[in-house]
Coordinates of N, CA and C in Angstrom, one line a residue:
M1 N 0.6 -1.4 -0.1 CA 0.2 0.2 0.3 C 0.5 1.4 0.1
R2 N 1.9 1.2 1.0 CA 2.5 2.3 0.8 C 3.3 2.5 -1.1
E3 N 4.3 1.6 -1.5 CA 4.5 2.2 -2.7 C 3.1 2.6 -3.4
R4 N 2.2 1.8 -3.3 CA 1.2 2.2 -4.3 C 0.4 3.9 -3.8
C5 N 0.4 4.5 -3.0 CA 0.5 5.7 -2.4 C 1.9 6.6 -3.0
R6 N 2.9 5.7 -2.7 CA 4.1 6.3 -3.3 C 4.1 6.6 -4.9
R7 N 4.2 6.1 -5.8 CA 3.4 5.8 -6.9 C 2.5 7.1 -7.6
L8 N 1.2 7.3 -6.4 CA 0.1 8.0 -6.9 C 0.6 9.1 -6.5
D9 N 1.3 9.3 -5.5 CA 1.9 11.2 -5.4 C 3.0 11.5 -6.4
E10 N 3.6 10.6 -6.4 CA 4.7 10.8 -7.5 C 4.3 11.0 -9.3
T11 N 3.3 10.9 -9.5 CA 2.7 11.6 -10.4 C 1.5 11.6 -10.6
R12 N 1.2 12.3 -8.9 CA -0.2 13.6 -9.3 C -1.3 12.9 -9.5
Q13 N -1.4 11.6 -9.0 CA -2.7 11.5 -9.0 C -3.8 11.5 -8.1
A14 N -5.0 11.2 -8.0 CA -5.8 10.5 -6.7 C -6.3 9.1 -6.9
G15 N -6.3 7.9 -6.0 CA -6.4 6.7 -5.8 C -7.4 6.9 -5.2
W16 N -8.7 5.6 -6.0 CA -9.9 5.0 -5.8 C -9.9 3.6 -5.0
L17 N -10.7 3.7 -4.5 CA -11.2 1.3 -4.3 C -12.2 2.2 -3.1
E18 N -12.4 0.7 -3.4 CA -14.0 0.2 -2.9 C -13.7 -0.3 -1.9
A19 N -14.4 -0.4 -0.3 CA -14.1 -1.8 0.5 C -15.6 -2.0 0.5
D20 N -15.6 -3.8 1.4 CA -16.7 -3.7 1.9 C -17.1 -4.2 3.0
K21 N -16.0 -4.2 4.1 CA -15.9 -4.0 5.4 C -15.4 -3.3 6.1
P22 N -15.9 -2.5 7.6 CA -15.8 -0.9 7.9 C -14.3 -1.2 8.7
A23 N -13.7 -2.7 8.9 CA -11.9 -2.8 9.3 C -11.5 -2.7 8.8
N24 N -11.9 -2.7 6.8 CA -10.9 -2.4 5.9 C -10.8 -0.5 5.5
V25 N -12.1 -0.4 5.9 CA -12.0 1.1 5.3 C -11.5 2.1 6.3
E26 N -11.0 1.7 7.9 CA -10.2 1.9 8.9 C -8.6 1.8 7.8
F27 N -8.2 1.2 7.4 CA -7.3 0.3 7.1 C -7.1 1.1 6.6
Y28 N -7.9 1.4 5.3 CA -7.1 2.7 4.4 C -7.6 4.5 4.4
R29 N -7.8 4.3 5.7 CA -8.0 5.2 6.5 C -7.0 6.1 6.5
R30 N -6.1 4.9 7.2 CA -4.1 4.5 7.4 C -3.2 5.8 6.0
F31 N -3.9 5.7 5.5 CA -3.3 5.7 3.9 C -3.2 7.2 3.3
G32 N -4.3 7.8 4.0 CA -5.0 9.2 4.0 C -6.0 8.7 2.7
Y33 N -7.0 7.5 2.9 CA -7.9 7.4 1.8 C -9.1 8.1 3.3
E34 N -9.8 9.0 2.4 CA -10.7 9.0 2.7 C -12.6 8.9 2.1
V35 N -13.7 8.2 3.1 CA -14.5 7.9 2.1 C -15.7 9.1 1.1
A36 N -15.8 8.3 0.2 CA -16.3 9.9 -1.2 C -17.9 9.2 -1.1
G37 N -18.7 7.7 -0.9 CA -19.7 7.9 -1.0 C -19.6 6.5 -0.7
H38 N -21.1 5.9 -0.1 CA -22.0 4.7 0.5 C -22.4 4.3 -0.3
A39 N -23.2 2.9 -0.1 CA -23.7 2.2 -1.0 C -24.2 0.6 -0.7
E40 N -25.1 0.0 -1.0 CA -25.4 -1.2 -1.0 C -25.2 -1.9 -2.5
V41 N -24.5 -2.6 -2.5 CA -24.1 -3.3 -4.1 C -24.0 -5.1 -3.5
L42 N -25.1 -5.6 -4.5 CA -25.3 -6.6 -4.2 C -25.5 -7.1 -2.7
G43 N -26.0 -6.7 -2.1 CA -27.1 -6.6 -1.3 C -25.4 -6.6 -0.2
L44 N -24.5 -6.2 0.0 CA -23.5 -5.6 0.9 C -23.7 -4.1 0.9
P45 N -23.0 -3.4 2.1 CA -22.4 -2.6 2.7 C -20.9 -2.2 1.4
T46 N -20.9 -0.7 1.0 CA -19.9 -0.8 0.4 C -19.3 0.6 0.5
W47 N -18.1 0.9 0.7 CA -18.0 2.3 0.9 C -16.6 2.4 -0.1
F48 N -17.0 4.1 -1.1 CA -16.1 3.9 -2.0 C -15.0 5.7 -1.3
L49 N -13.8 5.3 -1.5 CA -12.7 5.9 -0.9 C -11.9 6.6 -1.7
R50 N -11.8 7.6 -1.3 CA -11.1 8.6 -2.7 C -9.2 9.0 -2.4
R51 N -8.5 9.4 -2.2 CA -7.0 9.6 -1.4 C -6.4 10.7 -2.6
A52 N -6.8 12.0 -1.9 CA -5.8 13.2 -2.8 C -4.4 12.8 -3.2
P53 N -3.4 12.7 -4.3 CA -2.0 13.1 -3.8 C -1.6 13.8 -3.2
A54 N -0.4 13.5 -2.1 CA 0.2 15.1 -1.7 C 0.5 15.8 -2.4
A55 N 0.6 16.3 -1.3 CA 1.6 17.9 -2.1 C 2.7 17.8 -3.4
A56 N 2.8 18.4 -3.6 CA 4.1 18.8 -4.6 C 5.0 19.0 -3.5
P57 N 6.2 18.5 -3.5 CA 7.3 19.7 -2.5 C 7.8 20.6 -3.2
R58 N 7.8 21.8 -2.4 CA 8.0 22.8 -2.9 C 9.6 23.2 -3.5
R59 N 10.1 24.2 -4.3 CA 11.3 24.1 -5.1 C 12.1 25.3 -4.5
V60 N 12.4 24.8 -4.1 CA 13.8 26.1 -3.5 C 15.0 26.8 -4.4
A61 N 14.5 28.3 -4.6 CA 15.1 28.9 -5.7 C 17.2 29.1 -5.1

């Protein structure tokens, strides 16, 4: 997960994923994901999570 987040940050891309267990939602939150929505999918509660890329490092002139 750390490597995936590093790559997202490096390329300045947002990450998206889905989770159907509350414990997994908490796990992904530790990596900066936030719940963007919630719905029932095929009878299961499903959370949709998004992670914005980390701010680009500032360049010192």
